[in-house]
Short mmCIF file of C-alpha atoms and ligand atoms in Angstrom, two decimals:
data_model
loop_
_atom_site.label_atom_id
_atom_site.label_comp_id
_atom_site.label_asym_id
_atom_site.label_seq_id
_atom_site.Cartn_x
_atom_site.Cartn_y
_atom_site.Cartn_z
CA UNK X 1 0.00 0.00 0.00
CA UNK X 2 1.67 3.34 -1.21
CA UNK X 3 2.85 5.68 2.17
CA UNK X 4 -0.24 7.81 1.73
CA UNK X 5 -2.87 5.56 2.10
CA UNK X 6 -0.68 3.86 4.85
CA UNK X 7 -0.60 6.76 6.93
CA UNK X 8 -4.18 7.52 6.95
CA UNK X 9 -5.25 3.97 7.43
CA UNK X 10 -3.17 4.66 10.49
CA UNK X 11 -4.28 7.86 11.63
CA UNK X 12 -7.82 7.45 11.14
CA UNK X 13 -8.50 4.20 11.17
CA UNK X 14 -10.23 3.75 7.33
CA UNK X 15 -8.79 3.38 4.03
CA UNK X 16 -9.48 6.84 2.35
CA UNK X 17 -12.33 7.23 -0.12
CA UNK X 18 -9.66 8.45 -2.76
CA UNK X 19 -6.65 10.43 -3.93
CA UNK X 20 -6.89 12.99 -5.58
CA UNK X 21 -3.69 15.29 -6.66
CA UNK X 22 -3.32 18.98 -8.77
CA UNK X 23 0.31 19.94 -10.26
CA UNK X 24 2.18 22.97 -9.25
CA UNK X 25 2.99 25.26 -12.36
CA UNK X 26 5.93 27.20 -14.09
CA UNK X 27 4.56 29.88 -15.71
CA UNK X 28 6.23 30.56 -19.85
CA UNK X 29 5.27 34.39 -19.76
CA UNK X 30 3.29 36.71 -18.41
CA UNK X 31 4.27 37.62 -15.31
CA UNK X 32 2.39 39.97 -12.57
CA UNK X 33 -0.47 40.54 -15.42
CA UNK X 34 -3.08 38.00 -13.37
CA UNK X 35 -4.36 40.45 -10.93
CA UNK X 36 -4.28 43.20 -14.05
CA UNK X 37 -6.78 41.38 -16.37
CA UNK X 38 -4.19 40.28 -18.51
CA UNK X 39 -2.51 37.51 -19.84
CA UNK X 40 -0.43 34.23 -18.41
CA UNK X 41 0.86 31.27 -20.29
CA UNK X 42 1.89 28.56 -17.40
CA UNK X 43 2.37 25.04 -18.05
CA UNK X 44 1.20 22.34 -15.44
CA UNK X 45 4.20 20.31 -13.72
CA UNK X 46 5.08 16.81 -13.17
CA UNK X 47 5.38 17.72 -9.32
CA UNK X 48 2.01 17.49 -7.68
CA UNK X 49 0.10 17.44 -4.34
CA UNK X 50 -1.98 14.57 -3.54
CA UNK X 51 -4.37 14.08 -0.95
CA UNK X 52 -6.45 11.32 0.78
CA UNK X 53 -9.63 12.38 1.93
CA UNK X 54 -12.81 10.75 3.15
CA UNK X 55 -16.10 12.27 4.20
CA UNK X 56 -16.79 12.88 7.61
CA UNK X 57 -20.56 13.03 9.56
CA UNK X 58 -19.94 16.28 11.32
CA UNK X 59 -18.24 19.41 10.55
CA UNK X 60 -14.83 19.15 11.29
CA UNK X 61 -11.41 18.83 9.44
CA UNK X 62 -8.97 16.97 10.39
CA UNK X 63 -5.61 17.56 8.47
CA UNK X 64 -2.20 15.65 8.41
CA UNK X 65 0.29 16.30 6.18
CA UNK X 66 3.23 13.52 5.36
CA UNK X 67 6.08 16.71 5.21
CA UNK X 68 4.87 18.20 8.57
CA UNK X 69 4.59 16.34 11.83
CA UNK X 70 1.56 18.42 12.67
CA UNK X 71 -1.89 17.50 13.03
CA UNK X 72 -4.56 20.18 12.57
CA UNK X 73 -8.19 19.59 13.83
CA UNK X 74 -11.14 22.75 12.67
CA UNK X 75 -14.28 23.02 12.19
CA UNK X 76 -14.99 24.54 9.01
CA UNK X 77 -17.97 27.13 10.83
CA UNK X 78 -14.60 28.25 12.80
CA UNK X 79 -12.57 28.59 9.55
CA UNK X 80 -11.64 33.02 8.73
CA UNK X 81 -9.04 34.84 8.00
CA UNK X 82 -5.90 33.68 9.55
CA UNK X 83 -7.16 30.59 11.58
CA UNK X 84 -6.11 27.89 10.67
CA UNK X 85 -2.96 29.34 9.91
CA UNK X 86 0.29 28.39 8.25
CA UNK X 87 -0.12 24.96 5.77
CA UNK X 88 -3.58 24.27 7.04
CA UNK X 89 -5.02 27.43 5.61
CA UNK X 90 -5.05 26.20 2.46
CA UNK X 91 -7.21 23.14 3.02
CA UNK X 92 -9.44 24.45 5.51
CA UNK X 93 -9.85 27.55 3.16
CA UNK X 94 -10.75 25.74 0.35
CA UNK X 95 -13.72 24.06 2.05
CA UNK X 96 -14.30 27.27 3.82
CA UNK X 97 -14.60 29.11 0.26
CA UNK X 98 -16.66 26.77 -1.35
CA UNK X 99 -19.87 26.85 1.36
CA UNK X 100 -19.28 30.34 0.81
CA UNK X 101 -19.62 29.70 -3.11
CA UNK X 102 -23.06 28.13 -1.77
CA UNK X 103 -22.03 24.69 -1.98
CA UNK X 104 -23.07 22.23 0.57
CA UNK X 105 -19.91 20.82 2.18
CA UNK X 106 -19.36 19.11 5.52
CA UNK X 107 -16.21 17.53 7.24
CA UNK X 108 -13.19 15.83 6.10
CA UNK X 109 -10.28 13.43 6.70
CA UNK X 110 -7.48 14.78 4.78
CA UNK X 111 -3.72 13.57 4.43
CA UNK X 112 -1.93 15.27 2.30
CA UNK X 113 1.56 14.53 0.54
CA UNK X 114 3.08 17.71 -1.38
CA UNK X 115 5.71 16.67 -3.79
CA UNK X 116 5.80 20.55 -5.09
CA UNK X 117 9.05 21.86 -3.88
CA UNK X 118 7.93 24.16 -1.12
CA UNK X 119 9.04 28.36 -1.44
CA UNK X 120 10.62 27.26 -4.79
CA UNK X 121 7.52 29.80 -6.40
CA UNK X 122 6.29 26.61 -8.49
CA UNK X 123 2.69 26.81 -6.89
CA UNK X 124 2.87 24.46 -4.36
CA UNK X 125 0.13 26.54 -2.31
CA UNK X 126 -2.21 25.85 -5.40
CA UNK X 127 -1.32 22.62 -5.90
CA UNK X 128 -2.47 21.94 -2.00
CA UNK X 129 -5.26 23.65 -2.65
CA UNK X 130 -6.62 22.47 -5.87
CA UNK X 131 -6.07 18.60 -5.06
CA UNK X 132 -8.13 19.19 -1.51
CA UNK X 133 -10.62 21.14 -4.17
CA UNK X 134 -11.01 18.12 -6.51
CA UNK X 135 -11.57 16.12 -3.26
CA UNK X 136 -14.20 18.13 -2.34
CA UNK X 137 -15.73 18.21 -5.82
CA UNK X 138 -16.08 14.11 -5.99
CA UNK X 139 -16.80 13.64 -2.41
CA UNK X 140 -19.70 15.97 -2.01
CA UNK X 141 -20.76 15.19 -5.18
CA UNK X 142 -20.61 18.86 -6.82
CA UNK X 143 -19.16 17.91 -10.38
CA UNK X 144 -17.00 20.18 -10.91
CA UNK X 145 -13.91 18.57 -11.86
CA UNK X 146 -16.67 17.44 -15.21
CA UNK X 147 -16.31 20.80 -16.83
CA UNK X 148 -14.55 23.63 -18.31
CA UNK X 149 -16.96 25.85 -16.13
CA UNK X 150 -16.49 23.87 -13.00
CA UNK X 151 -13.12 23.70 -13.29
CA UNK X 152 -13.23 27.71 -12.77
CA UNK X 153 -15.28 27.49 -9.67
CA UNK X 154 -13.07 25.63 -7.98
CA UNK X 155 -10.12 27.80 -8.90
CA UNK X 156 -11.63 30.44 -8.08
CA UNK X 157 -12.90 29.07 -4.23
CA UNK X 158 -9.06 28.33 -4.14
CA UNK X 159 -7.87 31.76 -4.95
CA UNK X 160 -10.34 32.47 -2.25
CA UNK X 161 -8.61 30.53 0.23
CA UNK X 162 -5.47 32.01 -0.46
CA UNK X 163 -6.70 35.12 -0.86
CA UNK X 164 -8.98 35.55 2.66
CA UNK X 165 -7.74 32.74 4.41
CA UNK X 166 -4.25 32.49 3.94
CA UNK X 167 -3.45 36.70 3.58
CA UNK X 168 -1.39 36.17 0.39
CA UNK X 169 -2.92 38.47 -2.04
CA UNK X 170 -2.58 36.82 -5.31
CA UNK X 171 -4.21 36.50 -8.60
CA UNK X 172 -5.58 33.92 -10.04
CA UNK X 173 -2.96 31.92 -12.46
CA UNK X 174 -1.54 29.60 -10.34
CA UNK X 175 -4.86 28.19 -9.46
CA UNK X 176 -6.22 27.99 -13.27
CA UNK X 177 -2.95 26.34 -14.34
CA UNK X 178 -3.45 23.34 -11.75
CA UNK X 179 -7.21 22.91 -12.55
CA UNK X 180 -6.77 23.80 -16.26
CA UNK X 181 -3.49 23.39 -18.13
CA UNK X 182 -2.78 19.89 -20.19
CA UNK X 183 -0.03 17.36 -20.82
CA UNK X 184 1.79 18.39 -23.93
CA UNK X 185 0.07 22.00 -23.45
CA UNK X 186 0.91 25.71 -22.28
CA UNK X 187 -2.33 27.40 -21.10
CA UNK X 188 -3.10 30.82 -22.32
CA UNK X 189 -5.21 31.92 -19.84
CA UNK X 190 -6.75 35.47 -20.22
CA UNK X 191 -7.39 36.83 -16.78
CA UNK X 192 -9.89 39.34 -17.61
CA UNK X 193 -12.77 36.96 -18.29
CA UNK X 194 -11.43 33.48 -17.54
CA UNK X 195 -10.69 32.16 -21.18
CA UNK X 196 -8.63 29.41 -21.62
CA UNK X 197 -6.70 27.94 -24.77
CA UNK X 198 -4.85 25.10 -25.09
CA UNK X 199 -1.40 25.75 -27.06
CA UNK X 200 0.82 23.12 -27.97
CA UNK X 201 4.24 22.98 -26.04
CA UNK X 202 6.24 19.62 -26.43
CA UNK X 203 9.91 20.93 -26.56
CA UNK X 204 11.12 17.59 -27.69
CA UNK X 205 10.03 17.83 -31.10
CA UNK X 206 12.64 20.34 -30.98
CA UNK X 207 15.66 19.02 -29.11
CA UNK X 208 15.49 21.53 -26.32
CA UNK X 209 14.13 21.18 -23.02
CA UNK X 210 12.88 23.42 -20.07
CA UNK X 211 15.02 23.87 -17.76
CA UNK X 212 13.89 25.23 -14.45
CA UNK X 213 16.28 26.46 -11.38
CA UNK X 214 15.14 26.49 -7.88
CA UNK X 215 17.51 29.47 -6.15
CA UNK X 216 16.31 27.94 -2.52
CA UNK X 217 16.39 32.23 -2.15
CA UNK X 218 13.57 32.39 0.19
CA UNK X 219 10.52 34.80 -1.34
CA UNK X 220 7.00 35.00 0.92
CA UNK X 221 4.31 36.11 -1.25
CA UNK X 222 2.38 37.13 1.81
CA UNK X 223 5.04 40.22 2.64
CA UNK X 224 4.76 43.43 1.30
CA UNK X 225 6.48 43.78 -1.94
CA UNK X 226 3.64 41.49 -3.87
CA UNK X 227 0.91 43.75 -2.57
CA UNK X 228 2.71 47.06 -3.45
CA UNK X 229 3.04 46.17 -7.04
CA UNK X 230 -0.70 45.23 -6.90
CA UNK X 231 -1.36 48.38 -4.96
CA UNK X 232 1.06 50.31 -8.15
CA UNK X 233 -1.22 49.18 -10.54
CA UNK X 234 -4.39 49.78 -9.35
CA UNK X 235 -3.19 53.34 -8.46
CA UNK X 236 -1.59 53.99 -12.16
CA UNK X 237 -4.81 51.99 -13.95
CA UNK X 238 -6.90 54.56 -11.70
CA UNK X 239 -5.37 57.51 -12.51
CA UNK X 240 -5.54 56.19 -15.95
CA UNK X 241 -9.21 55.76 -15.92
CA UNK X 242 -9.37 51.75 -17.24
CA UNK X 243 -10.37 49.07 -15.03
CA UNK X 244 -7.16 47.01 -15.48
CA UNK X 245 -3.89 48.00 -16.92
CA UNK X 246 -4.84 45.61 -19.58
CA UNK X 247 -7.34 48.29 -21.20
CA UNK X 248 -4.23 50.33 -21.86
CA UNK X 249 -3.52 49.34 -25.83
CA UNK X 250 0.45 48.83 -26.11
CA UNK X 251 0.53 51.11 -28.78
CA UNK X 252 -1.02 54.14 -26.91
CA UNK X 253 1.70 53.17 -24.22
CA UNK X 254 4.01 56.18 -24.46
CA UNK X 255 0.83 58.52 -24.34
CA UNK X 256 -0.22 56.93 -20.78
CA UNK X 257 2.70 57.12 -19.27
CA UNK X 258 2.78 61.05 -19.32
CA UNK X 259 0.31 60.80 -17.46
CA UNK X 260 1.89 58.97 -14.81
CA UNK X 261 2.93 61.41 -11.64
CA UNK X 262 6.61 59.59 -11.11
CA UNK X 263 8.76 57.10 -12.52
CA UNK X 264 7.93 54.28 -10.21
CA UNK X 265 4.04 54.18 -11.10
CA UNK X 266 5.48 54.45 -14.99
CA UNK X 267 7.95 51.42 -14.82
CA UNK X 268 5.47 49.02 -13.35
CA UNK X 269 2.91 50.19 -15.87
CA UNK X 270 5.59 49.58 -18.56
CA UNK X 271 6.16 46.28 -17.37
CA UNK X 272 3.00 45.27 -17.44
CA UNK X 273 1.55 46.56 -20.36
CA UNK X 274 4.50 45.43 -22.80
CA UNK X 275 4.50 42.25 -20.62
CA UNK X 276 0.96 40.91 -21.74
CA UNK X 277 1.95 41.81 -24.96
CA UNK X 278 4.61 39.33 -25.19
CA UNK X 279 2.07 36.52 -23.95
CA UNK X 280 0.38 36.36 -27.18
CA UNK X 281 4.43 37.28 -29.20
CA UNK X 282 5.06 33.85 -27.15
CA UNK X 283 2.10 32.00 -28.25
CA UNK X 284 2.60 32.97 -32.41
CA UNK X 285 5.79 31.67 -32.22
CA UNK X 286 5.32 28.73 -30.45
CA UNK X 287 2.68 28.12 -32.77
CA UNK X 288 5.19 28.89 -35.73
CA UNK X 289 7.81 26.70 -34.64
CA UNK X 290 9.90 29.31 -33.58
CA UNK X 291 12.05 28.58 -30.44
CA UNK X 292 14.67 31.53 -30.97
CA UNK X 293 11.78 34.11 -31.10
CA UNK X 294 10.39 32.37 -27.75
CA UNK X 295 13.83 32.68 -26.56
CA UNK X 296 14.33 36.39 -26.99
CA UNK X 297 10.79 37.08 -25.49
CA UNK X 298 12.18 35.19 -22.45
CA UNK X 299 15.00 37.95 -22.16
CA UNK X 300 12.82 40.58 -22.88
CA UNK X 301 10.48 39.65 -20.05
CA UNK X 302 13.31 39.36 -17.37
CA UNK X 303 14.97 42.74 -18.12
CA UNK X 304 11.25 43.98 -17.43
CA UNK X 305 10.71 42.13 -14.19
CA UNK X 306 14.35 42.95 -13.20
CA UNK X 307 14.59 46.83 -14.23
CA UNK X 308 10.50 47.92 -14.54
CA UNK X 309 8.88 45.59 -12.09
CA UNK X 310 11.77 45.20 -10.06
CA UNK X 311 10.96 41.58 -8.62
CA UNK X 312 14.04 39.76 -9.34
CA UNK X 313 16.91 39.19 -7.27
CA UNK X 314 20.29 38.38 -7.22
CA UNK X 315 20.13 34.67 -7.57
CA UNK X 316 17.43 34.92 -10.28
CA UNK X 317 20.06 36.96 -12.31
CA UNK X 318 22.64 34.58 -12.09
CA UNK X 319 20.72 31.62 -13.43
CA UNK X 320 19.38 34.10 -16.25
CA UNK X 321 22.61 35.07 -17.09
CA UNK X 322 24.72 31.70 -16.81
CA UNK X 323 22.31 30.06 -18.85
CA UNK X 324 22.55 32.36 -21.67
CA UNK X 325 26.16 32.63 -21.47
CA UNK X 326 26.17 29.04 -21.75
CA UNK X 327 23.59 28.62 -25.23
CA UNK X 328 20.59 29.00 -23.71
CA UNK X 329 18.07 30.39 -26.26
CA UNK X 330 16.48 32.50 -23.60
CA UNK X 331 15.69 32.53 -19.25
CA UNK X 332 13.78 34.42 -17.19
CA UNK X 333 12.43 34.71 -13.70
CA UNK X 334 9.15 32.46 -12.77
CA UNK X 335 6.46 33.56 -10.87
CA UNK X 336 5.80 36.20 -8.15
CA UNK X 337 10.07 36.92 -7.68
CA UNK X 338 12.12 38.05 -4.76
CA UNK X 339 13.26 34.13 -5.09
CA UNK X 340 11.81 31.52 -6.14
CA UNK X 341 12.49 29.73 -9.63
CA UNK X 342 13.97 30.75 -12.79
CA UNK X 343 13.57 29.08 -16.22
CA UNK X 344 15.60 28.09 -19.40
CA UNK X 345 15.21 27.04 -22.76
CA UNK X 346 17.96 24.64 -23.35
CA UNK X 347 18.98 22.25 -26.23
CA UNK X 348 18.59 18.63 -24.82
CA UNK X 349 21.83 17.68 -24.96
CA UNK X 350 23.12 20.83 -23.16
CA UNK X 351 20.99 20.18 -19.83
CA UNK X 352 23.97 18.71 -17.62
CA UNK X 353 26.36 21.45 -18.54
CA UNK X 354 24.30 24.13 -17.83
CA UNK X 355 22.89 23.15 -14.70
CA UNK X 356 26.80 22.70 -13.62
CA UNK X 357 27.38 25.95 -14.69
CA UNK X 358 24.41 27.42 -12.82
CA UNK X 359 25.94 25.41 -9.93
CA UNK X 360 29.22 26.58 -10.30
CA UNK X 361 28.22 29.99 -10.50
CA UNK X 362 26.11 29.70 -7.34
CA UNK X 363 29.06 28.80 -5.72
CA UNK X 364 31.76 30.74 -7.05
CA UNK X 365 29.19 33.35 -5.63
CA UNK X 366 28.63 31.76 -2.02
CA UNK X 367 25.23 31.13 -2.75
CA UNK X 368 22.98 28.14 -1.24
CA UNK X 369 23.11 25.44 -3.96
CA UNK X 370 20.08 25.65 -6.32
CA UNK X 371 18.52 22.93 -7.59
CA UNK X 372 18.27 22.76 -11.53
CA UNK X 373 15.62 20.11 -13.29
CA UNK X 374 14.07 19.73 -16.44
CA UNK X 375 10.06 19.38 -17.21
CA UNK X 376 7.61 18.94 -19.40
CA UNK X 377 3.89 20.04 -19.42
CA UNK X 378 1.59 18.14 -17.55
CA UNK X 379 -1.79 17.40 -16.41
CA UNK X 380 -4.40 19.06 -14.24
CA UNK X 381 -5.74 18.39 -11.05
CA UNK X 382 -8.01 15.15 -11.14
CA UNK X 383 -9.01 11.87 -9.18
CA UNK X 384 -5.82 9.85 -9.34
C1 GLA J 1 2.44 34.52 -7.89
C2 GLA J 1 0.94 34.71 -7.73
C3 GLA J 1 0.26 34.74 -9.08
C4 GLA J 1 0.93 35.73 -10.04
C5 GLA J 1 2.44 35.53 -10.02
C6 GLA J 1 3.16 36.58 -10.83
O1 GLA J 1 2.70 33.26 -8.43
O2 GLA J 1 0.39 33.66 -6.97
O3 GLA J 1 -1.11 35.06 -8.91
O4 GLA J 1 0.58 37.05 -9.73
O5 GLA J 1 2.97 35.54 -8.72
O6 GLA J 1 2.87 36.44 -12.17
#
């Protein structure tokens, strides 16, 4: 019997109902546009979250995780913002989110064994949260793993738990990519009204590979530098008079940013305008078969996080620029920054060295070793 279902036959007596696991995501392009109704293009990892759930009679949650040697017991009446905290938020505010959402959820039994590196900015928060979500979805009989449309509401209770529950105030890609994105597929996910298309990423037909590098530089989405970008571009989209940055047409850029007070407000808006721009750049090419154009809007997205956005860091530099130096056809910074992951596009047969070098560099630097590996796009969350 696999570990999982051993440990809950242990710690509560019963076999679980199911497993159920969600992926954690690397996202191609389109970084910090979520919360601005823009664009994202993540892919769906190998790496995922499972959990073992079963219903229970009353209204209580009882949460064990295989990485912590914690056990959590709430009732989900009791559930608000901040309690549980730490890990368990993310369960408990899942279930918490979806009576909310109006549906009719009671207690649960819940182990659950994350296999998303944790802090690496790869999602593993989502991927909790979505796999307790498709619990939830098959155990109370809701459906909503069976659709497109579902599939939303249940990304969207999850952004909700993260959101209200857990403080971190994030947008909504990570959560789409784990309940939406395919094998062999990038996800072009427009934030403004929840569209998703499916666009064809298999790297192999190609001989290169994505390479993604795990700084280990810690990053806590829940501090203050996530929400002050947010809080930037609601204040220049404001003073712009548009809803979202998004509603600012890239060719009309230069015009809105005279109307920008100071620099700071203008760089972010920069970023982000000429940022969801390059989602769609990304997706043409991929579509065309072009790898060096998809390599070049890599670049051009981490000089804009690194010198407009300003979310990347030292470490996140270093991989950027090693892997170039070393062939790469293009890197860039993952996710929310300050830390967190970087990613490559490498030729196959070029993986080892450049991870080494990205070691070596790391070291020569007296940095904490990073961790380099290479993926491929996977599946979404579902009953395993
Ligand atoms: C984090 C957040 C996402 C998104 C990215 C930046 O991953 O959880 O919602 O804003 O940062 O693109």
């Amino acid at each position: 019997m696999p570990r999982l279902a051993q440990t809950f036959l242990a710690r509560f007596d019963q076999a679980p109902e199911g497993v159920w696991s969600a992926p954690g995501r690397v996202n191609l392009i389109g970084e910090h546009t979520d919360y601005n109704g823009g664009l994202a293009l993540p892919i769906a990892l190998p790496h995922r979250t499972r959990c073992a759930a079963s219903v229970r009679d009353d209204d209580l949650l009882q949460i064990h995780s295989l990485q912590e040697d914690s056990f959590v017991e709430v009732r989900i009446y009791d559930v608000a913002a901040g309690h549980p905290a730490g890990w368990t938020a993310y369960v408990a505010g899942v279930l918490w989110a979806l009576r909310k959402a109006g549906y009719a959820v009671r207690g649960l039994n819940v182990v659950v064994d994350g296999q998303v590196p944790l802090g690496a900015g790869l999602s593993s928060s989502a991927a909790l949260e979505c796999s307790v979500a498709a619990a939830a979805s098959d155990l109370f009989g809701l459906g909503l793993l069976d659709s497109a449309e579902g599939r939303s509401v249940l990304a969207a209770a999850c952004q909700r738990a993260e959101n209200d529950i857990a403080g971190a105030p994030t947008g909504g890609m990570d959560q789409a990519a784990a309940m939406h994105a395919t094998e062999k597929h990038a996800l072009r996910l427009d934030c403004r009204d929840g569209a998703t298309t499916q666009v064809p990423f298999d790297l192999s037909a190609h001989d290169l590979a994505l390479l993604v590098t795990d700084t280990r530089a810690s990053h806590a989405l829940a501090d203050g530098q996530y929400g002050a970008r947010r809080d930037s571009c609601e204040k220049a989209a404001d003073i712009l008079g548009v809803e979202f940055l998004r509603d600012i047409d890239p060719a009309a850029l230069d015009e809105a940013l005279v109307q920008l007070p100071d620099d700071v407000l203008r760089r972010r808006t920069r970023h982000v305008v000429t940022e969801i721009a390059r989602v769609d750049e990304v997706v043409d090419a991929l579509r065309d078969g072009d790898l060096a154009e998809v390599g070049r809007l890599f670049l051009a997205s981490h000089a804009s996080l690194r010198d407009d956005y300003e979310v990347s860091c030292t470490e996140l530099d270093l991989v950027v620029d090693t892997a170039v130096g070393e062939g790469a056809l293009g890197a860039r910074m993952t996710g929310g920054g300050f830390g967190g992951s970087a990613i490559a596009l490498v030729a196959v047969a070029d993986v080892e060295r450049v991870s080494a070098a990205i070691a070596a560099a790391f070291a020569a630097a007296q940095l904490t070793a990073p961790k380099s590996f290479s993926v491929t796009a996977a599946g979404p969350a579902a009953r395993d």
